[in-house]
Short mmCIF file of C-alpha atoms in Angstrom, two decimals:
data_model
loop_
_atom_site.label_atom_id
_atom_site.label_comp_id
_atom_site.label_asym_id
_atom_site.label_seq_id
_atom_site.Cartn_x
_atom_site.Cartn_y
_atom_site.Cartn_z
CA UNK T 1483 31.21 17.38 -31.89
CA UNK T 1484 28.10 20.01 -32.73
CA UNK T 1485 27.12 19.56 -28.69
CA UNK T 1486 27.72 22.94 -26.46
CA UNK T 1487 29.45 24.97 -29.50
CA UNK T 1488 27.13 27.74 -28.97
CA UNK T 1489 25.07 26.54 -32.45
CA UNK T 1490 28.02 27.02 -34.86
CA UNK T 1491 28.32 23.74 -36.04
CA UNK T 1492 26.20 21.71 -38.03
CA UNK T 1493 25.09 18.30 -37.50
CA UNK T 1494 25.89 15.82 -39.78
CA UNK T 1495 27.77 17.50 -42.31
CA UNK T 1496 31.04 18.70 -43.05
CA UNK T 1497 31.64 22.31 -41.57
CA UNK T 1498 34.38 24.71 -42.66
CA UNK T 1499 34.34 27.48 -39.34
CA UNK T 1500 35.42 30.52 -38.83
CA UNK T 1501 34.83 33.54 -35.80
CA UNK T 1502 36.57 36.34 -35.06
CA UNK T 1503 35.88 37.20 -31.36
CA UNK T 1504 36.33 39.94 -29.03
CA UNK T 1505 36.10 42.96 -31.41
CA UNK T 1506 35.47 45.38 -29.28
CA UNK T 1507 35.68 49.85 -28.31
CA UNK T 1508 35.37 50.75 -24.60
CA UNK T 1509 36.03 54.40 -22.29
CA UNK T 1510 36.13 54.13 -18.62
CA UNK T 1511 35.45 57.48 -16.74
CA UNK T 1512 35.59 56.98 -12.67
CA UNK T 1513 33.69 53.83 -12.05
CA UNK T 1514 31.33 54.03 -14.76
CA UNK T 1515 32.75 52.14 -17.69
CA UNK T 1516 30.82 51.37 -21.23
CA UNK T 1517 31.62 48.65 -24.11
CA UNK T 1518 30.54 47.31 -27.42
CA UNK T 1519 31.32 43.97 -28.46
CA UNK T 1520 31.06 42.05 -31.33
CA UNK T 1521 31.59 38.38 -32.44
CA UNK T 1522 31.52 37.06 -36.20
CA UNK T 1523 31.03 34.20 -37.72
CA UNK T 1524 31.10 32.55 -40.63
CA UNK T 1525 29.89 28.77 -41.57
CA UNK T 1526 30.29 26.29 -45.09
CA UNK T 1527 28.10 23.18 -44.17
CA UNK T 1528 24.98 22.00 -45.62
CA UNK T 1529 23.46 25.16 -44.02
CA UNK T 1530 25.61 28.03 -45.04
CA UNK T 1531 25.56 30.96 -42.32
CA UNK T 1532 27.85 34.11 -41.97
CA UNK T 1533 26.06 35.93 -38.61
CA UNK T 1534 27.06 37.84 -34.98
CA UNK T 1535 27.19 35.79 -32.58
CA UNK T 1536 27.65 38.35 -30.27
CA UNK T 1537 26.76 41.86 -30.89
CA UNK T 1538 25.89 43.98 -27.78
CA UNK T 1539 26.47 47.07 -25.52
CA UNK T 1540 27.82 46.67 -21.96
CA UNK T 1541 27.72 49.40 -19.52
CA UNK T 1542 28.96 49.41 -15.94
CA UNK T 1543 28.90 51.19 -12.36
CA UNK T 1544 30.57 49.73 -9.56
CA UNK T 1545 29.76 46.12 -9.53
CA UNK T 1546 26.34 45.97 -11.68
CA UNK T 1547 25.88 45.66 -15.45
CA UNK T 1548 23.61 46.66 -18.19
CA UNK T 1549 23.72 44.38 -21.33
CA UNK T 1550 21.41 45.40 -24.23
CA UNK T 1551 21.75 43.16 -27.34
CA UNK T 1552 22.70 39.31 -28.41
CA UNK T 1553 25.42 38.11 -25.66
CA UNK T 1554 26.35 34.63 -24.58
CA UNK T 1555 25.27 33.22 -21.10
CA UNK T 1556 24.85 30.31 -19.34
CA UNK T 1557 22.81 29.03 -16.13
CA UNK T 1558 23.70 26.79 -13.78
CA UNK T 1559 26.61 26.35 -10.79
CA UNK T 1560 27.30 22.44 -12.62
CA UNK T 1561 28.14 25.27 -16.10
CA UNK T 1562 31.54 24.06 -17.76
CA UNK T 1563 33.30 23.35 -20.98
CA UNK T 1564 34.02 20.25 -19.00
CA UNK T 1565 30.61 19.04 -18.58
CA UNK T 1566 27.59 17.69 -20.90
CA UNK T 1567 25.66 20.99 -20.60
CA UNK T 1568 23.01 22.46 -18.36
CA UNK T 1569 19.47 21.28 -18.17
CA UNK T 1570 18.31 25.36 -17.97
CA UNK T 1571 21.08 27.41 -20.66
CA UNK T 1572 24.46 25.78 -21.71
CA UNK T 1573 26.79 26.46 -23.91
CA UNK T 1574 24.33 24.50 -26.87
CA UNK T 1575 22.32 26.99 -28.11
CA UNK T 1576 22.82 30.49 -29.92
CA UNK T 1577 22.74 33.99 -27.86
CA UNK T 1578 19.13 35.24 -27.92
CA UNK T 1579 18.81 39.11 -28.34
CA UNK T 1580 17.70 40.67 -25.08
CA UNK T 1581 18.40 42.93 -22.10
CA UNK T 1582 19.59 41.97 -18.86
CA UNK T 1583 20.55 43.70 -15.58
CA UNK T 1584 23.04 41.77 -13.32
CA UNK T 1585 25.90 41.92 -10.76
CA UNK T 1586 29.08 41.08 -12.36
CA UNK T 1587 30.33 39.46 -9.00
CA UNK T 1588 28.79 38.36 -5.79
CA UNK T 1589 28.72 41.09 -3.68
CA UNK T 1590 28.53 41.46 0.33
CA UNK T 1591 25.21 40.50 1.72
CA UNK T 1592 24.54 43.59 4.03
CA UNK T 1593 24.94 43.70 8.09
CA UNK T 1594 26.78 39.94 7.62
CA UNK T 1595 29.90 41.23 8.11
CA UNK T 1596 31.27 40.00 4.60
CA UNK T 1597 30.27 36.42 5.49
CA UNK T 1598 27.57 36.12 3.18
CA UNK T 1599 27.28 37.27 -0.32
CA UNK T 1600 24.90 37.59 -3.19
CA UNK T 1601 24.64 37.64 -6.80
CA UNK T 1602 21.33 38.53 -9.41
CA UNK T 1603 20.36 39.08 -12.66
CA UNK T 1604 17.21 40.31 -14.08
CA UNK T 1605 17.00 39.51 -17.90
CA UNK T 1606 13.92 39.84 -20.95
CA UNK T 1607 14.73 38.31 -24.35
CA UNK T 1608 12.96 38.17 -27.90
CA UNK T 1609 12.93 35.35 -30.33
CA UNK T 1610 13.29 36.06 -33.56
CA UNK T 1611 13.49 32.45 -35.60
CA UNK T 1612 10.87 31.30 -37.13
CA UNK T 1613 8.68 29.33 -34.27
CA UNK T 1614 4.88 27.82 -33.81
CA UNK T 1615 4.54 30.80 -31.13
CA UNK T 1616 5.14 33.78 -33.38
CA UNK T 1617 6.80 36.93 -31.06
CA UNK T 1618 7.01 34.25 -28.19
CA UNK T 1619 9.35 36.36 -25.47
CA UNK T 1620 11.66 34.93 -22.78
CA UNK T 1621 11.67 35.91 -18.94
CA UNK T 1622 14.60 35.01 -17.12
CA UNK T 1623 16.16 35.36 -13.51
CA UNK T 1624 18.55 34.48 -10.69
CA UNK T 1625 19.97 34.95 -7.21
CA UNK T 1626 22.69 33.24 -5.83
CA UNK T 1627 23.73 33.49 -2.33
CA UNK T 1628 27.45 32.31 -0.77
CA UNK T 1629 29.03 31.38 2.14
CA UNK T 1630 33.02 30.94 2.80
CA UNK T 1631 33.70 29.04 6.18
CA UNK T 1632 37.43 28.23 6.62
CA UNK T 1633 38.04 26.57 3.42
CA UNK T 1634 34.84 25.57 2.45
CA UNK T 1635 32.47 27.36 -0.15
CA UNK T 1636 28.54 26.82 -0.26
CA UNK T 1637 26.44 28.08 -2.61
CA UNK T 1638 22.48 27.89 -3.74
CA UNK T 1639 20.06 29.93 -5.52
CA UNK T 1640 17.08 29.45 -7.62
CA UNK T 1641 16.64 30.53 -11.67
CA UNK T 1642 13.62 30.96 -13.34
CA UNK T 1643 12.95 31.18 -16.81
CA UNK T 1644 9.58 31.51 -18.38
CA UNK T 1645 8.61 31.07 -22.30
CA UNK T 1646 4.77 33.89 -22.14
CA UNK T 1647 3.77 36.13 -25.27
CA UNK T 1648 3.31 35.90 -28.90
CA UNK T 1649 0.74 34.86 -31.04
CA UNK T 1650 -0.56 31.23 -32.11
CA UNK T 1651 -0.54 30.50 -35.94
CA UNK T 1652 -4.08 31.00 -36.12
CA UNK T 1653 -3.46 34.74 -34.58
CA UNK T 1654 -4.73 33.87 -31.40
CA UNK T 1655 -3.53 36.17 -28.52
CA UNK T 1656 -1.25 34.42 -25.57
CA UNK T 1657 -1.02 37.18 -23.38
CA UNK T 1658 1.21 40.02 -24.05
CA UNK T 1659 0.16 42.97 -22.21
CA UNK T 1660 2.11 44.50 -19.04
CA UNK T 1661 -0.15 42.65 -16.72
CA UNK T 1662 0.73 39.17 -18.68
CA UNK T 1663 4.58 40.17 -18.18
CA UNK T 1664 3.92 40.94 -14.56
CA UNK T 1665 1.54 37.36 -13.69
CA UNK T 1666 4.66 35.29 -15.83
CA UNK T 1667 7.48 36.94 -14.09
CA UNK T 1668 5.95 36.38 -10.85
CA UNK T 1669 4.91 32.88 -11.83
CA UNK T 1670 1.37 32.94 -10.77
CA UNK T 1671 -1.40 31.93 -13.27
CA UNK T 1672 -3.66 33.77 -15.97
CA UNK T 1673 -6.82 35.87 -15.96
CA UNK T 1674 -9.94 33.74 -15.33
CA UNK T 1675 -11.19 34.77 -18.53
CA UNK T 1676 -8.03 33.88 -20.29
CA UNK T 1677 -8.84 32.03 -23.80
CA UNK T 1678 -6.65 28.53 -22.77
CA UNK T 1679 -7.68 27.17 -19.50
CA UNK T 1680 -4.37 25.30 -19.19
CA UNK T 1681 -2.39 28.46 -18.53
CA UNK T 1682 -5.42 29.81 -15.81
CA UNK T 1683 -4.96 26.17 -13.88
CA UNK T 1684 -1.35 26.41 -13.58
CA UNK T 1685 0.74 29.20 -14.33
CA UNK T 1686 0.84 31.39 -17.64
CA UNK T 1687 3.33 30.68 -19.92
CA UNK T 1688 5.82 27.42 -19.87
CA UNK T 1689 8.49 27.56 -17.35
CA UNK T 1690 12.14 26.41 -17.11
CA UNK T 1691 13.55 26.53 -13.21
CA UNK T 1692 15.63 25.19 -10.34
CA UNK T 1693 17.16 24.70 -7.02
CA UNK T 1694 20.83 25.35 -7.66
CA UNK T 1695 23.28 23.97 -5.16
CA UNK T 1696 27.00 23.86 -4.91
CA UNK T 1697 29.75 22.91 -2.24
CA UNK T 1698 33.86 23.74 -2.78
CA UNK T 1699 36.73 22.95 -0.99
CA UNK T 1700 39.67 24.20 -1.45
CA UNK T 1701 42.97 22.65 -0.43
CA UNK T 1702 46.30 22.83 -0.83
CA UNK T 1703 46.76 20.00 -3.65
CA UNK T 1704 43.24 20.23 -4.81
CA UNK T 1705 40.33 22.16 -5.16
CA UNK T 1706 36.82 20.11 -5.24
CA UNK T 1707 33.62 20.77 -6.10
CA UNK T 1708 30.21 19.42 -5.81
CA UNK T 1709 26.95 20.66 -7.53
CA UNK T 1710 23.21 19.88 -7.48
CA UNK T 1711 20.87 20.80 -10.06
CA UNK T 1712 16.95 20.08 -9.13
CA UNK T 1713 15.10 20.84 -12.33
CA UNK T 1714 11.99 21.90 -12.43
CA UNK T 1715 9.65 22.65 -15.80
CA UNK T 1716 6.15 23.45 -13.78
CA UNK T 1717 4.23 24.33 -10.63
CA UNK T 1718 3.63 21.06 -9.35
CA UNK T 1719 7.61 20.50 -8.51
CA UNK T 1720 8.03 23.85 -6.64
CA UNK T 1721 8.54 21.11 -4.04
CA UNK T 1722 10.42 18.19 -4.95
CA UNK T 1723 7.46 16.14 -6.41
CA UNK T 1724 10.59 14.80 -8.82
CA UNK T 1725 13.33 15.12 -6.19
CA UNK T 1726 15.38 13.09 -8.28
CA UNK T 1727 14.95 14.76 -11.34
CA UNK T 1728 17.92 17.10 -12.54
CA UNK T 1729 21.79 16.77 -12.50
CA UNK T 1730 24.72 16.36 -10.13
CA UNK T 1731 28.70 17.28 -10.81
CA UNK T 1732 32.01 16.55 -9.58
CA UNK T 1733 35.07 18.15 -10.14
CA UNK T 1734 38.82 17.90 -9.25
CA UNK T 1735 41.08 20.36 -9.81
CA UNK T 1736 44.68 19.29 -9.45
CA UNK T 1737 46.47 22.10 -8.99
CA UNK T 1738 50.56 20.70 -8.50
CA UNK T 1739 49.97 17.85 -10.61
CA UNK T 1740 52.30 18.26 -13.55
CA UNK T 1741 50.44 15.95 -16.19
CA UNK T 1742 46.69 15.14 -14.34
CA UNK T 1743 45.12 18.87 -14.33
CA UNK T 1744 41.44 18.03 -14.00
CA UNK T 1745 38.45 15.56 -13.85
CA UNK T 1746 35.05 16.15 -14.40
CA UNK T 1747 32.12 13.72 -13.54
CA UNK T 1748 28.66 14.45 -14.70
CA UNK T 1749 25.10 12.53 -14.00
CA UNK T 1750 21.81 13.71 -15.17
CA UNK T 1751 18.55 11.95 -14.59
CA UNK T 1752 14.75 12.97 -16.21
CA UNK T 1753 13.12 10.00 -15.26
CA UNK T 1754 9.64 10.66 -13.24
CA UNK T 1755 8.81 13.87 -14.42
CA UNK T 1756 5.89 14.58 -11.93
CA UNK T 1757 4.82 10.81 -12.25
CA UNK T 1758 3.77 9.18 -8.80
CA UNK T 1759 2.11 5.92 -8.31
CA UNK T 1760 1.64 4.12 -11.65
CA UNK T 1761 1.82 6.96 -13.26
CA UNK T 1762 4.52 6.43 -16.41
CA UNK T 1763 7.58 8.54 -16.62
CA UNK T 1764 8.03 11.50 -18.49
CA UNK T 1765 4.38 13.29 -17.37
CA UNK T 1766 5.85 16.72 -17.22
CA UNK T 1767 7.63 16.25 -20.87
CA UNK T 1768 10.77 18.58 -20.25
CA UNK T 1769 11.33 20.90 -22.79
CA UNK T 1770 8.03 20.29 -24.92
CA UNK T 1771 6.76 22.90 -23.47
CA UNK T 1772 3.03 22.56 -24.38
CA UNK T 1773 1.66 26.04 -26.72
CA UNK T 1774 5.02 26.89 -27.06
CA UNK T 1775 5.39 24.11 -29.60
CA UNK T 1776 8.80 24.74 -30.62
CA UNK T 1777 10.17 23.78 -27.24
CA UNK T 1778 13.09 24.84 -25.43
CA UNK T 1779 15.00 25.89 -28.51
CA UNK T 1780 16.56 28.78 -30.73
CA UNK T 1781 17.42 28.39 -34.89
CA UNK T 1782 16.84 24.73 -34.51
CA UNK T 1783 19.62 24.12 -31.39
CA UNK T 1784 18.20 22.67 -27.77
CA UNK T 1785 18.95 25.94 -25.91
CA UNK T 1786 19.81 23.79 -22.73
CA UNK T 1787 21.33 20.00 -22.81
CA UNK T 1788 22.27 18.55 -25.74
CA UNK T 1789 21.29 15.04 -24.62
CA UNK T 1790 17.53 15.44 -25.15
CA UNK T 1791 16.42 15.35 -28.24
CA UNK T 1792 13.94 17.46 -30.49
CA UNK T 1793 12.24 17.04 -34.15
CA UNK T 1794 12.23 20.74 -35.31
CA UNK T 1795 10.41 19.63 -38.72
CA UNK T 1796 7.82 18.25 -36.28
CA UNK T 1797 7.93 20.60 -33.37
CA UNK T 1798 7.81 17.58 -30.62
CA UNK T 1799 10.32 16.25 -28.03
CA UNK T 1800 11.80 12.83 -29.34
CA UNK T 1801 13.69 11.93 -26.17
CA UNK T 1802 13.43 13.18 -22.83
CA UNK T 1803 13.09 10.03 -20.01
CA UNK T 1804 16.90 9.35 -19.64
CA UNK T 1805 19.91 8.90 -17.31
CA UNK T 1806 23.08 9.74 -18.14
CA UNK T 1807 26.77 9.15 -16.94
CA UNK T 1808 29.79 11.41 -18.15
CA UNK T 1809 33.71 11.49 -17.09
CA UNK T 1810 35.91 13.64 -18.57
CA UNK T 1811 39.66 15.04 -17.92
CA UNK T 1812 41.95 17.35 -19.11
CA UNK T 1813 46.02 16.22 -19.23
CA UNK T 1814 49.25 17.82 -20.30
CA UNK T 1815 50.97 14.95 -21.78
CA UNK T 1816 53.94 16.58 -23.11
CA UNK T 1817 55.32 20.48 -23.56
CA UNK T 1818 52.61 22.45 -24.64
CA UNK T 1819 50.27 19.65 -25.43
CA UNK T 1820 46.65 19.45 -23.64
CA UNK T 1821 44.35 16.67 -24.34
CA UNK T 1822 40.72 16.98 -23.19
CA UNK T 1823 38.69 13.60 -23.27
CA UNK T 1824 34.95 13.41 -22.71
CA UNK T 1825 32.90 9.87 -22.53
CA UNK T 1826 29.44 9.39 -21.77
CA UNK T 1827 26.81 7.01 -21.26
CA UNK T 1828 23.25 7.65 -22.11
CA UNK T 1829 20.40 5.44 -21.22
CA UNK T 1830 16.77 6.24 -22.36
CA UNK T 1831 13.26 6.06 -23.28
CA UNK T 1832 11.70 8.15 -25.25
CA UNK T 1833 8.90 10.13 -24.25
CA UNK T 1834 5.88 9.58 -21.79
CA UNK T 1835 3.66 8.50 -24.55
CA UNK T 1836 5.98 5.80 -25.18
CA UNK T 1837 5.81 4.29 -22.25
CA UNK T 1838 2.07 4.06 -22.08
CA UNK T 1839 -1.27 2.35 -24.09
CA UNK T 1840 -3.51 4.74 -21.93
CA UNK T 1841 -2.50 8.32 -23.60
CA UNK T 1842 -5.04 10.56 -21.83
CA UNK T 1843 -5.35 11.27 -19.30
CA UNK T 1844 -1.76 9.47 -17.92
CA UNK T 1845 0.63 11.61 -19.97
CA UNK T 1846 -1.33 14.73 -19.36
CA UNK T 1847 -0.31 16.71 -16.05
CA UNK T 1848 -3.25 16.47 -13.19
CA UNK T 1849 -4.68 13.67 -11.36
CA UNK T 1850 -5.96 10.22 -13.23
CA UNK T 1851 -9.59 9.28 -12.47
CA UNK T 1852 -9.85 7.03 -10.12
CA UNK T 1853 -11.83 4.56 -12.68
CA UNK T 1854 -9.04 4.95 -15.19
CA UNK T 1855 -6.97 1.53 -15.40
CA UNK T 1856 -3.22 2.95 -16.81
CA UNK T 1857 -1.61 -0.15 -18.89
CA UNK T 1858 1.90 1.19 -18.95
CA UNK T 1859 4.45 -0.21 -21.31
CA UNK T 1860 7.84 -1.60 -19.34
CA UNK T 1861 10.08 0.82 -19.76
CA UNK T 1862 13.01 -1.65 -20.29
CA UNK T 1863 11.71 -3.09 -23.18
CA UNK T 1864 12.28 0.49 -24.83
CA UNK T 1865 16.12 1.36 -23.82
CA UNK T 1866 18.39 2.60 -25.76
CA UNK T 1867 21.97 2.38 -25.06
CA UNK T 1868 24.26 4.97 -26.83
CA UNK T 1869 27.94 5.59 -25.97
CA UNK T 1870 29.93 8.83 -26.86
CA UNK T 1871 34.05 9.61 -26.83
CA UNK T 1872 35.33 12.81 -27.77
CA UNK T 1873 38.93 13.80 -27.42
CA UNK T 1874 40.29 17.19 -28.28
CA UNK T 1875 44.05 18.02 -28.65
CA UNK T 1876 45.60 21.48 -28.25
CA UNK T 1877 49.09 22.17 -29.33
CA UNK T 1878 50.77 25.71 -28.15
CA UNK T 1879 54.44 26.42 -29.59
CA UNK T 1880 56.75 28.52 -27.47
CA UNK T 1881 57.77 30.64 -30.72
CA UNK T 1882 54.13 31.21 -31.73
CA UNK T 1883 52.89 32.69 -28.87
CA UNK T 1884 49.53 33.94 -30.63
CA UNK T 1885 48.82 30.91 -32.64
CA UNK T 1886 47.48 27.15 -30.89
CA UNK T 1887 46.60 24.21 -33.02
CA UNK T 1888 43.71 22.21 -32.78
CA UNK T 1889 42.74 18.52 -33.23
CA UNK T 1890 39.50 16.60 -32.19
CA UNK T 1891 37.82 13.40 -32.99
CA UNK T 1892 34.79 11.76 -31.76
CA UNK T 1893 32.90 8.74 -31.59
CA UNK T 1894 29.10 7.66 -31.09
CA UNK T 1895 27.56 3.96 -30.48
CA UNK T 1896 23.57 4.24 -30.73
CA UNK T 1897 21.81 0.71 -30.69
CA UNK T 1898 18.63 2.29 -33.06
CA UNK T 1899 20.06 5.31 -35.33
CA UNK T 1900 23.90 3.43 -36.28
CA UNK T 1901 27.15 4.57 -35.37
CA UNK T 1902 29.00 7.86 -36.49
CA UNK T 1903 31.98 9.60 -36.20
CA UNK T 1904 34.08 12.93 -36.86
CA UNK T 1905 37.64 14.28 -37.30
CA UNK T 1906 38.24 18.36 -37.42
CA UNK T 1907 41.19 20.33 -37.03
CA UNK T 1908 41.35 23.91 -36.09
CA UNK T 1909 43.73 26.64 -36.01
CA UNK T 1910 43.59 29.64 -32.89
CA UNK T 1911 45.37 32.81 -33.42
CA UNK T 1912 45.35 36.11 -30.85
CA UNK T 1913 47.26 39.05 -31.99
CA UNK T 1914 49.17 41.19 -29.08
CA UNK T 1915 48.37 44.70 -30.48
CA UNK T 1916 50.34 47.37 -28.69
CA UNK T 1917 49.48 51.26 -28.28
#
């Protein structure tokens, strides 16, 4: 019940929530418009917290925006409360403080007549939890381009995010001049004379990126939709190397069906990881993220999805070679009533290292000598089965228009860590001020 709850709950323990959302002051003059918005909340758990979880400034002209401060966002067409998460941002992990310049829309690609469209952002971010990389910054980018044809809907695009900057514990210097910025956010390698040779042989910094696909029909009964992630975490797989690799989802959305509103299938695979040959699985070792220690995280959440898991006392990745299988639907089973089900199915492996008796070179990226004999570990005799049901249920009352009740309960099977499970209720309210 933590997973894709933007970090406000805390796993295993009790937790006692509560945000107030949406406070917010805005003018409008012509088509320039500005905003400030802030989120609060407040946390009782073993790890007592009372923070914004959104506090930033939005200004707009036309169809682009400025956002300076700490605002939600996620990454990703296969993005949905629905689904188990994005591999690149979900909804997992906390909003990082930052400044970003995007479209708020796609917008008309020009001399296509309106046919195709586009949509960007352009976004720099600062961590400030307490990490192996102290300072470490965060690059991150998009475009998006979109076709209609009769009732049809395709869209691709490719992000890239990039971990560059900050200092190692023993105050050595990662790069952090304009010139660093400019070789990360191009994604082309370091200075010759740059103090770690790993970041002059491939590129400087530890990136996060993909190939973002995504296909839509819309009917009269239903609307579908079909996405392809193809993840990507360095240079080597700029093209394909791990084809596989990444995440694919379905969804159905029934739109005159009076009980059977939605359904949602999800499948995510992390299996070869750059390996070829006899290489073992797991080479590229998605979101450990080599100097950057502390991995693809934020105050101690996975900042993408949930399913892989990290040891933050540590500062490794625990679990990362996986494949996993999610269905869930939403229903309106009686007046007012809305019951949201999610169950997955996660297979995995650990990590390459696991999988392996030869360490180095075959779980280091680059090419194995020829006279190296790799005595890989079969990966079957290291699976782990776990099995996960979550079902939320929403109650709206037609004489308490502002107020929705909440109940959810989950369930999860793991063959090695034991079974758990968790009740919470909730309670929603949204005044209706009027001027």
């Amino acid at each position: 019940m933590w997973a894709n709850n933007r970090a406000k709950v805390t796993p295993n323990s009790s937790n006692l929530l509560f945000d107030v959302e949406h406070i917010n002051y805005g003018f409008q003059k012509g088509r320039f418009a500005i905003q400030a918005n802030v989120d609060i909340s407040a946390k009782v758990s073993s790890s007592n917290t009372l923070n914004l979880s959104q506090a930033y400034l939005r200004a707009q002209y036309r169809k682009m925006e400025l956002r300076l401060g700490r605002f939600y966002r996620t990454q990703g067409l296969n993005s949905s409360e629905m689904g188990i998460g994005s591999m690149l941002i979900s909804r997992n992990g906390a909003a990082i403080p930052g400044i970003q310049l995007r479209t708020d829309s796609f917008l008309p690609v020009p001399l296509t007549q309106g046919y195709v469209e586009y949509k960007a952002g352009y976004g720099n971010y600062k961590f400030d939890d307490n990490r192996f990389i102290n300072g470490a910054k965060f690059h991150s980018k998009y475009f998006y381009l979109k076709a209609d044809i009769h009732s049809f809907t395709f869209r691709g695009g490719v992000i890239h995010n990039v971990f560059w900057g900050g200092k190692t514990p023993s105050g050595d210097d990662l790069g952090n001049s304009f010139n660093d910025y400019f070789r990360a956010t191009i994604g082309t390698s370091a200075a010759d004379d740059f103090e770690f040779q790993g970041e002059v042989l491939n590129t400087l910094g530890n990136t996060l990126a993909a190939y973002d696909g995504g296909l839509e029909w819309d009917g009269e009964k239903v609307n579908l939709k079909l996405t392809r992630l193809f993840f990507m975490e360095d240079k080597s797989n700029i093209m394909l190397r791990s084809f596989w690799d990444g995440q694919w989802s379905f969804d159905i959305d029934f739109k005159n069906n009076t009980v059977f509103k939605h359904f949602r299938y999800d499948y995510m695979y992390t299996i070869r990881q750059d390996a070829v040959g006899e290489q073992p699985g797991g080479r590229a070792n998605y979101y450990g993220h080599y100097l950057y220690q502390s991995g693809f995280t934020y105050h101690d959440n996975i900042l993408g999805n949930p399913f892989i898991e990290f040891d933050f006392a540590n500062n490794e990745t625990l679990n990362n070679i996986m494949i996993v299988n999610s269905v869930a639907t939403k229903l309106d089973l009686w007046d007012g009533g809305t019951v949201l089900t999610k169950t997955s199915y996660k297979r995995s492996y650990g990590v390459c290292s696991d999988l392996t008796n030869t360490r180095v070179p075959a779980c280091v990226l680059g090419a194995v000598p020829e006279e190296e004999t790799i005595d890989n570990i079969p990966r079957n005799t290291l699976r782990n089965d776990q099995y996960q049901l979550y079902v939320n249920i929403n109650q709206k009352f037609d004489h308490l228009e502002s107020v929705s009740f909440s109940f959810y309960t989950a369930y999860d099977i793991n063959q090695k860590t034991g079974n758990n499970s968790a009740i919470g209720v909730g309670i929603k309210y949204t005044p209706m001020f009027k001027f």
